[in-house]
Coordinates of C-alpha atoms in Angstrom, one line a residue:
M424 CA 5.5 15.6 -30.7
S425 CA 3.5 13.5 -27.8
W426 CA 1.3 13.6 -25.5
E427 CA 2.1 15.2 -21.4
V428 CA 0.1 14.0 -19.0
V429 CA -1.1 16.0 -15.6
I430 CA -2.4 14.1 -13.3
G431 CA -3.6 15.6 -9.4
L432 CA -5.2 13.5 -7.0
E433 CA -8.2 13.7 -4.2
I434 CA -8.0 10.7 -1.4
H435 CA -10.7 10.2 0.7
V436 CA -8.2 8.9 4.7
Q437 CA -10.9 7.7 6.7
L438 CA -9.9 8.7 10.7
N439 CA -10.0 5.8 12.5
T440 CA -12.2 7.4 15.2
V441 CA -14.8 6.2 17.9
S442 CA -17.7 8.0 16.6
K443 CA -18.6 9.9 13.9
L444 CA -17.5 13.6 12.9
F445 CA -20.3 15.6 14.2
S446 CA -22.4 12.5 16.5
G447 CA -21.7 10.1 19.4
S448 CA -22.9 7.4 16.4
K449 CA -20.2 4.5 16.2
L450 CA -17.6 3.8 14.0
S451 CA -17.6 0.6 13.3
T452 CA -17.7 -1.5 9.5
G453 CA -20.3 -5.1 8.5
A454 CA -22.8 -4.4 11.5
E455 CA -26.5 -4.6 10.1
P456 CA -27.4 -1.3 7.9
N457 CA -29.0 2.0 9.7
T458 CA -27.9 0.7 12.9
Q459 CA -25.1 3.6 13.5
A460 CA -26.8 7.1 12.4
S461 CA -28.0 9.1 15.0
L462 CA -31.0 11.6 14.2
V463 CA -28.4 14.3 13.8
D464 CA -26.9 11.7 11.1
L465 CA -30.2 11.5 9.4
G466 CA -30.3 16.0 9.5
M467 CA -33.2 15.6 10.6
P468 CA -34.9 19.1 11.8
G469 CA -33.7 20.5 15.5
T470 CA -30.5 18.4 15.7
L471 CA -27.7 20.0 16.5
P472 CA -23.7 18.3 15.2
V473 CA -20.5 18.5 17.2
V474 CA -18.2 18.4 16.1
N475 CA -15.9 15.4 17.1
K476 CA -12.3 16.9 18.8
E477 CA -10.5 13.5 18.4
A478 CA -11.2 13.9 14.4
V479 CA -9.3 17.3 14.3
R480 CA -6.5 16.5 16.1
K481 CA -5.5 14.0 13.8
A482 CA -7.0 16.0 10.4
A483 CA -4.1 18.4 12.4
L484 CA -1.4 15.3 12.8
F485 CA -1.1 14.6 9.3
G486 CA -1.2 18.3 8.5
L487 CA 2.2 18.4 11.1
A488 CA 4.0 15.0 9.5
I489 CA 3.5 16.5 5.3
N490 CA 5.3 19.5 6.3
A491 CA 2.2 21.7 6.3
D492 CA 0.4 25.4 7.3
I493 CA -2.2 24.1 10.2
C494 CA -5.1 27.1 9.9
R495 CA -5.4 27.9 13.6
H496 CA -9.4 29.0 12.4
S497 CA -10.8 27.0 10.5
V498 CA -14.5 26.5 9.4
F499 CA -17.0 24.5 8.6
E500 CA -19.2 24.2 5.2
R501 CA -22.3 23.0 3.7
K502 CA -22.0 21.7 0.0
N503 CA -25.5 21.6 -1.5
Y504 CA -26.5 19.2 -3.5
F505 CA -28.8 16.3 -3.5
Y506 CA -28.2 12.2 -3.9
P507 CA -29.9 10.3 -2.5
D508 CA -27.4 9.2 1.4
L509 CA -26.9 12.4 1.6
P510 CA -30.7 13.2 3.5
K511 CA -29.5 16.1 3.9
G512 CA -29.4 17.8 1.0
Y513 CA -25.8 18.6 1.3
Q514 CA -22.4 17.9 3.1
T515 CA -20.4 19.7 6.4
T516 CA -17.4 19.9 4.8
Q517 CA -14.6 22.7 4.4
L518 CA -13.8 25.3 1.3
A519 CA -12.6 28.6 2.1
E520 CA -10.5 28.2 5.4
P521 CA -9.5 24.4 5.9
I522 CA -7.6 23.0 8.8
V523 CA -4.6 21.3 6.9
G524 CA -2.3 24.1 3.7
A525 CA -0.2 24.0 1.3
G526 CA 1.9 21.0 2.0
E527 CA 4.3 18.6 0.3
V528 CA 5.1 14.7 0.0
E529 CA 8.7 13.4 -1.0
I530 CA 8.5 10.3 -3.2
Q531 CA 10.6 8.2 -4.8
L532 CA 10.1 6.1 -7.7
E533 CA 11.0 2.6 -9.3
S534 CA 14.5 4.8 -10.7
G535 CA 15.6 5.9 -7.6
E536 CA 14.3 9.6 -8.6
K537 CA 13.0 11.2 -5.7
K538 CA 10.3 14.2 -6.7
T539 CA 8.5 16.0 -4.5
V540 CA 4.1 16.1 -4.8
R541 CA 2.9 19.7 -3.6
I542 CA -0.2 19.6 -1.2
H543 CA -3.0 22.3 -1.9
H544 CA -4.6 21.6 1.0
A545 CA -6.3 18.5 2.8
H546 CA -9.7 19.9 4.5
L547 CA -11.9 17.4 7.4
E548 CA -15.5 17.1 6.3
E549 CA -18.2 13.8 6.5
D550 CA -18.9 10.8 4.5
A551 CA -22.2 10.0 2.9
G552 CA -24.0 6.9 3.2
K553 CA -23.9 3.9 1.1
S554 CA -26.9 3.1 -2.2
L555 CA -27.4 -0.2 -2.1
H556 CA -28.1 -2.5 -5.4
E557 CA -27.2 -5.5 -4.6
D558 CA -30.8 -7.5 -3.0
F559 CA -33.3 -4.8 -4.4
H560 CA -34.3 -5.6 -7.9
G561 CA -35.2 -2.7 -9.8
M562 CA -34.3 -0.3 -6.8
T563 CA -31.8 1.0 -4.3
G564 CA -31.4 0.9 -0.7
I565 CA -29.9 3.0 1.6
D566 CA -27.7 2.3 4.6
L567 CA -26.7 5.1 6.3
N568 CA -24.0 3.3 8.7
R569 CA -21.4 6.1 7.1
A570 CA -23.1 9.1 7.0
G571 CA -20.9 11.3 9.1
T572 CA -17.8 9.2 9.3
P573 CA -15.5 11.3 9.0
L574 CA -13.1 12.1 6.6
I575 CA -10.8 13.8 5.8
E576 CA -10.3 15.1 2.2
V577 CA -6.0 15.1 0.6
V578 CA -5.8 17.6 -2.4
T579 CA -2.5 17.9 -4.2
E580 CA -1.3 19.8 -7.0
P581 CA -1.1 18.2 -10.6
D582 CA 2.3 17.1 -9.7
M583 CA 2.5 14.0 -11.0
A584 CA 3.6 13.0 -15.1
N585 CA 2.1 9.1 -15.1
A586 CA 0.0 7.1 -13.7
E587 CA 3.6 4.8 -11.9
E588 CA 3.7 8.5 -9.8
A589 CA 0.4 8.5 -9.0
V590 CA 0.7 5.1 -7.1
A591 CA 4.3 6.5 -6.2
F592 CA 2.5 9.0 -4.1
A593 CA -0.8 7.4 -2.9
R594 CA 1.8 4.2 -1.2
K595 CA 3.6 7.1 0.6
L596 CA 0.9 8.7 1.7
H597 CA -0.6 5.2 2.9
A598 CA 2.5 4.5 4.6
I599 CA 2.0 8.3 5.7
V600 CA -1.6 8.4 7.4
T601 CA -0.7 4.5 8.9
S602 CA 2.7 5.1 10.2
I603 CA 0.9 7.6 12.5
G604 CA -2.7 5.4 12.9
I605 CA -5.0 8.3 11.7
C606 CA -6.1 5.6 9.5
D607 CA -6.4 1.9 9.2
G608 CA -6.1 1.8 5.7
D609 CA -7.6 -0.5 4.8
M610 CA -8.3 -0.1 1.0
S611 CA -10.8 -3.1 0.4
Q612 CA -12.8 -1.4 3.5
G613 CA -13.3 1.7 1.6
N614 CA -10.6 3.5 4.3
M615 CA -8.9 5.0 1.7
R616 CA -10.3 6.6 -1.6
F617 CA -9.2 8.1 -4.6
D618 CA -10.1 10.3 -7.0
V619 CA -7.6 10.6 -10.3
N620 CA -7.7 14.3 -12.6
V621 CA -5.7 13.9 -15.6
S622 CA -5.2 16.0 -18.5
I623 CA -3.3 15.7 -21.2
R624 CA -1.5 18.7 -23.8
K625 CA 1.0 18.4 -26.1
P626 CA 4.6 20.6 -24.4
G627 CA 4.0 24.2 -23.6
E628 CA 1.0 24.1 -24.4
P629 CA -2.2 25.4 -20.7
L630 CA -3.7 22.7 -18.9
G631 CA -5.9 20.5 -20.6
T632 CA -9.5 19.8 -20.0
R633 CA -9.2 17.4 -16.9
T634 CA -11.4 14.2 -16.3
E635 CA -12.2 12.5 -12.6
T636 CA -12.6 9.1 -12.2
K637 CA -14.0 8.5 -8.8
N638 CA -13.1 6.0 -6.0
L639 CA -10.2 4.3 -7.3
N640 CA -9.8 1.8 -3.9
S641 CA -6.8 -0.2 -5.0
F642 CA -3.9 0.8 -6.1
R643 CA -3.7 -1.8 -8.8
F644 CA -6.8 0.0 -10.3
M645 CA -5.8 3.8 -9.7
E646 CA -2.4 2.8 -11.8
R647 CA -5.0 1.0 -14.6
A648 CA -8.0 3.4 -14.9
I649 CA -5.7 6.3 -15.3
K650 CA -3.7 4.7 -18.2
L651 CA -6.9 3.8 -20.1
E652 CA -8.3 7.4 -19.2
V653 CA -5.0 9.0 -20.9
E654 CA -5.6 6.5 -24.1
R655 CA -9.2 7.5 -24.2
Q656 CA -8.1 11.4 -24.0
I657 CA -5.7 10.9 -26.6
D658 CA -8.0 9.0 -29.1
V659 CA -10.1 11.1 -28.6
L660 CA -8.2 14.0 -29.4
E661 CA -6.5 12.9 -32.3
D662 CA -9.7 11.9 -33.5
G663 CA -10.5 15.7 -34.0
G664 CA -12.7 15.3 -31.2
E665 CA -12.9 17.5 -27.8
I666 CA -12.2 16.5 -24.1
V667 CA -15.3 17.2 -21.6
Q668 CA -14.9 17.6 -18.4
E669 CA -16.8 15.6 -16.4
T670 CA -16.3 13.2 -13.7
R671 CA -16.0 9.5 -14.5
L672 CA -17.2 6.0 -12.4
Y673 CA -13.5 2.7 -13.6
N674 CA -15.3 -0.7 -13.8
G675 CA -12.1 -2.9 -11.9
D676 CA -13.5 -5.9 -13.4
T677 CA -13.9 -5.4 -17.0
H678 CA -11.2 -2.5 -16.9
T679 CA -13.8 0.0 -18.2
A680 CA -14.9 3.3 -17.4
R681 CA -18.0 5.7 -19.0
S682 CA -19.4 9.1 -17.7
M683 CA -21.2 9.2 -15.3
R684 CA -22.4 13.4 -14.8
S685 CA -20.5 16.3 -16.2
K686 CA -18.0 18.2 -14.1
E687 CA -19.5 20.1 -11.0
D688 CA -17.6 23.7 -10.4
A689 CA -18.0 24.6 -6.9
N690 CA -20.3 27.5 -7.7
D691 CA -22.5 25.0 -8.8
Y692 CA -22.4 23.4 -4.8
R693 CA -23.6 26.9 -3.6
Y694 CA -21.3 26.7 -0.7
F695 CA -22.0 28.7 2.6
P696 CA -21.0 28.9 6.7
C697 CA -22.5 25.7 8.7
P698 CA -24.5 27.8 10.8
D699 CA -24.5 25.4 13.2
L700 CA -20.9 24.8 13.7
L701 CA -18.6 27.0 15.5
P702 CA -15.0 27.6 14.2
V703 CA -12.4 25.4 15.0
A704 CA -9.7 27.2 16.5
I705 CA -5.9 26.1 17.1
T706 CA -3.3 26.9 20.1
D707 CA 0.0 26.7 19.7
A708 CA 0.0 24.7 23.0
D709 CA -1.9 22.4 21.0
L710 CA 0.2 21.6 18.3
E711 CA 3.2 21.7 20.4
A712 CA 1.6 18.9 21.6
L713 CA 0.8 16.8 18.8
K714 CA 4.4 17.3 16.9
A715 CA 5.8 16.1 21.1
A716 CA 3.3 13.0 20.4
M717 CA 4.3 12.1 16.2
P718 CA 5.2 8.3 15.9
E719 CA 7.8 8.0 13.9
L720 CA 7.1 8.8 10.2
P721 CA 7.6 6.2 7.0
N722 CA 11.4 9.0 5.2
A723 CA 13.2 8.5 9.0
R724 CA 12.0 4.9 9.3
K725 CA 14.5 4.7 6.4
A726 CA 16.9 6.3 7.5
R727 CA 17.0 4.6 10.5
F728 CA 16.6 1.2 9.1
M729 CA 19.3 2.1 6.7
D730 CA 21.5 3.0 9.7
D731 CA 20.6 0.4 12.2
Y732 CA 19.9 -2.8 10.2
Q733 CA 22.6 -1.7 7.1
L734 CA 19.7 -2.1 5.0
S735 CA 20.9 -0.5 0.8
E736 CA 17.9 1.9 0.4
Y737 CA 16.4 0.0 -1.8
D738 CA 15.2 -2.6 0.8
A739 CA 14.9 -0.2 3.3
D740 CA 12.8 2.1 0.8
L741 CA 10.4 -1.1 0.4
L742 CA 10.0 -2.4 4.1
S743 CA 9.3 1.6 5.1
G744 CA 6.7 1.7 3.0
S745 CA 4.2 0.0 5.4
I746 CA 3.9 0.2 9.3
A747 CA 2.6 -3.6 8.8
T748 CA 5.9 -5.2 6.8
S749 CA 8.1 -2.5 8.5
A750 CA 6.8 -3.3 12.2
F751 CA 7.2 -7.5 10.2
F752 CA 10.3 -6.9 9.6
E753 CA 11.7 -5.4 12.8
G754 CA 10.1 -8.8 14.5
V755 CA 11.9 -11.0 11.9
A756 CA 14.9 -9.0 12.1
N757 CA 15.6 -9.6 16.2
A758 CA 14.5 -13.5 16.3
G759 CA 16.6 -14.6 13.1
G760 CA 19.7 -12.7 14.3
D761 CA 20.4 -11.7 10.7
A762 CA 18.7 -8.4 9.5
K763 CA 20.1 -8.9 5.9
L764 CA 18.7 -13.0 5.6
A765 CA 15.1 -10.8 7.6
A766 CA 14.4 -8.8 4.8
N767 CA 15.3 -10.7 1.6
W768 CA 12.7 -13.3 3.2
V769 CA 10.1 -10.7 3.7
M770 CA 10.5 -9.5 0.9
G771 CA 11.0 -12.4 -1.3
E772 CA 9.3 -15.9 -0.6
L773 CA 7.2 -14.3 2.1
T774 CA 5.4 -11.4 0.1
A775 CA 4.9 -13.8 -2.9
K776 CA 3.1 -16.0 -0.6
L777 CA 1.4 -12.9 0.3
N778 CA 0.5 -12.0 -3.1
A779 CA 0.3 -15.8 -4.6
E780 CA -3.0 -15.8 -1.9
E781 CA -4.0 -12.1 -2.0
K782 CA -3.3 -12.2 2.4
D783 CA -2.0 -9.0 4.1
I784 CA 0.9 -8.7 5.8
S785 CA -1.7 -9.1 8.5
A786 CA -3.0 -12.2 8.1
S787 CA 0.0 -13.8 7.4
P788 CA 0.3 -17.6 8.3
V789 CA 3.5 -17.9 9.4
S790 CA 4.1 -14.9 12.8
A791 CA 7.1 -13.0 12.4
E792 CA 8.9 -15.0 15.5
Q793 CA 8.5 -17.6 13.5
L794 CA 10.1 -16.1 11.3
G795 CA 13.2 -15.4 12.8
Q796 CA 13.4 -19.2 13.7
L797 CA 13.6 -20.0 10.6
I798 CA 16.6 -17.8 10.2
A799 CA 17.8 -18.5 12.9
R800 CA 18.3 -22.1 11.9
L801 CA 19.5 -21.4 8.6
K802 CA 22.4 -18.5 10.1
D803 CA 23.1 -21.3 12.3
G804 CA 23.9 -24.0 9.6
T805 CA 21.0 -26.2 11.4
I806 CA 19.7 -26.6 7.5
S807 CA 19.7 -25.2 3.8
S808 CA 18.4 -22.7 1.7
K809 CA 16.9 -25.0 0.1
I810 CA 15.3 -27.6 3.0
A811 CA 14.1 -23.4 4.7
K812 CA 11.4 -23.7 1.9
Q813 CA 10.5 -26.1 2.5
V814 CA 10.2 -26.0 6.5
F815 CA 8.8 -22.8 4.9
E816 CA 5.8 -24.4 3.3
A817 CA 5.3 -26.3 6.0
C818 CA 5.1 -23.6 8.5
W819 CA 3.0 -21.8 6.3
A820 CA 0.3 -24.9 5.9
G821 CA 0.0 -24.3 10.1
E822 CA 2.2 -28.1 10.6
G823 CA 3.7 -25.7 14.0
D824 CA 7.0 -23.8 14.7
P825 CA 10.7 -23.8 12.1
D826 CA 12.0 -25.8 14.9
G827 CA 9.2 -28.5 15.6
I828 CA 8.9 -29.4 11.3
I829 CA 12.6 -29.8 11.1
E830 CA 12.7 -32.2 14.1
A831 CA 9.6 -33.7 13.1
K832 CA 10.6 -34.7 9.1
G833 CA 14.5 -34.8 10.1
L834 CA 15.3 -32.2 8.6
K835 CA 19.1 -30.8 9.7
Q836 CA 21.8 -30.7 7.1
M837 CA 23.8 -33.1 7.0
S838 CA 27.4 -32.0 7.8
D839 CA 28.5 -35.8 9.1
S840 CA 32.4 -35.4 6.3
G841 CA 32.7 -39.3 6.7
E842 CA 29.0 -39.9 5.4
L843 CA 29.2 -36.6 3.2
E844 CA 32.8 -38.2 1.0
K845 CA 30.9 -42.0 0.6
I846 CA 28.3 -40.1 -1.0
V847 CA 30.0 -38.3 -2.9
D848 CA 32.4 -41.3 -3.8
D849 CA 29.5 -42.9 -5.2
I850 CA 28.2 -40.2 -7.7
I851 CA 31.9 -40.7 -8.9
A852 CA 31.8 -44.0 -8.8
N853 CA 28.6 -43.9 -10.9
N854 CA 29.2 -40.9 -13.1
A855 CA 32.4 -41.6 -14.4
P856 CA 31.3 -40.0 -18.9
Q857 CA 30.4 -37.0 -16.9
V858 CA 33.3 -37.2 -14.8
E859 CA 35.7 -37.7 -17.7
D860 CA 33.8 -34.3 -19.5
Y861 CA 34.2 -32.7 -16.6
R862 CA 38.3 -33.2 -16.2
N863 CA 38.9 -32.2 -19.3
S864 CA 36.8 -28.6 -19.5
D865 CA 38.9 -25.1 -18.5
D866 CA 38.2 -24.0 -15.2
A867 CA 35.3 -21.6 -16.8
K868 CA 33.3 -25.1 -17.5
K869 CA 34.3 -26.8 -14.4
K870 CA 31.9 -24.2 -12.4
K871 CA 28.4 -25.0 -14.6
K872 CA 29.2 -28.4 -15.2
I873 CA 29.7 -29.2 -10.7
G874 CA 26.3 -28.8 -11.2
F875 CA 25.7 -32.1 -12.4
F876 CA 27.3 -33.6 -8.8
V877 CA 25.7 -31.5 -6.8
G878 CA 22.0 -32.3 -7.7
Q879 CA 23.1 -35.7 -7.4
A880 CA 24.5 -34.9 -4.0
M881 CA 21.3 -33.1 -2.8
K882 CA 18.6 -35.3 -4.1
A883 CA 20.6 -38.4 -2.6
T884 CA 20.1 -36.6 0.2
Q885 CA 17.3 -35.5 0.2
G886 CA 18.2 -31.1 0.2
K887 CA 19.6 -32.3 3.4
A888 CA 23.8 -32.0 2.2
N889 CA 26.2 -28.7 3.5
P890 CA 26.1 -27.1 0.5
Q891 CA 30.0 -25.4 1.5
Q892 CA 30.7 -28.8 2.8
L893 CA 29.4 -31.0 -0.8
N894 CA 31.2 -28.5 -2.9
Q895 CA 34.6 -28.8 -1.1
L896 CA 34.2 -32.0 -1.3
L897 CA 33.8 -32.3 -5.5
K898 CA 36.4 -30.4 -5.7
E899 CA 39.1 -32.5 -4.1
K900 CA 37.2 -35.7 -4.9
L901 CA 37.0 -34.3 -9.6
G902 CA 40.1 -32.5 -9.2

């Protein structure tokens, strides 16, 4: 009997506010350690926190985006534990009355099947500081710039059955929070961090003991960590062992994981209401204002791409999954005047090049306007598809705009029928055996054999021959 996998996620989403959740300290990356931590962030006696209204607004906006219940009266609590990067000895968070209640997110799997993942709740909380190990031989440095950074922790129900479903959900959540503008979504900067809870069981049996693998900061690492943990749990149980409830750490460089600590329950943290903070009250008017300001969500964008650009559901789903990719695609489509070609180039050549160089689309050396110009030249017949790839490479290398590159390199498509006819005549005259073989073949074989003559013509014209004209001429001349 096979094993069933049960996966739930806890996702820390960093809100892109100007200042921290309970202090006026600035939020930015790359600052010198401990230069953006106030007395409140350090938990000094006599200091009092003040809730950042913008963080509350963004958390509620997220709740509306996932069709969740918004708590009109939410409360902050203290979660007590000691860590070197948490000088207060407690984290200010929410437990009993989180700001966002139950909601749901629909995901589309690679098979085309749609699935709904239930959200248990999402709560506001502050981040801890950061331990530094490099440059401190035998010691640990502490940077408290991150202490007090506003987060929403999104907690799902255990609705996912494999790593692919978990990644599809994580990508969809990334698309939602970046689309509504509450998170920058830069995984390399820890803007979103995933904790995965994994257990296995035989079909029909109660849930198994779960483990938590923490702080996964890429979709690829998350997928690999889940598969590794599932394999480990199966090996343990099939060898007669027991799964221990624990927190684990995954190393993406070595593709290994290790136990970090035994997993605590909520009671171990001795939660109690924070005496320094008043409850957060949200009114009907607040919610109506948020609904009115709601940006376009990924599902709505996907539907618009299918309607406005006549894209397939598959293409529309891929292009609407990221606000940056969506904006880039629309820029290319508008500049190039052909949405299908724009979709093909964004999902094809551009994505392949970005992946090869591990670049985000926001760092693409080829702008949407440049790629649109390239597509426009393809569409009006100035260049062939083969030459277009050459122009794209030159554009990527920073050699200028497509029009300038085409002009400077003399890459305009050869469409002069007299010139093409002379080239075709020479090829036929110089390849008598291939011509005879072609003429003695049936129609099916001719379709394949004509490729030899096309290749010769393209070689003679350095890829600049008009493919349609060339094929027509060859068919006429070869008979």
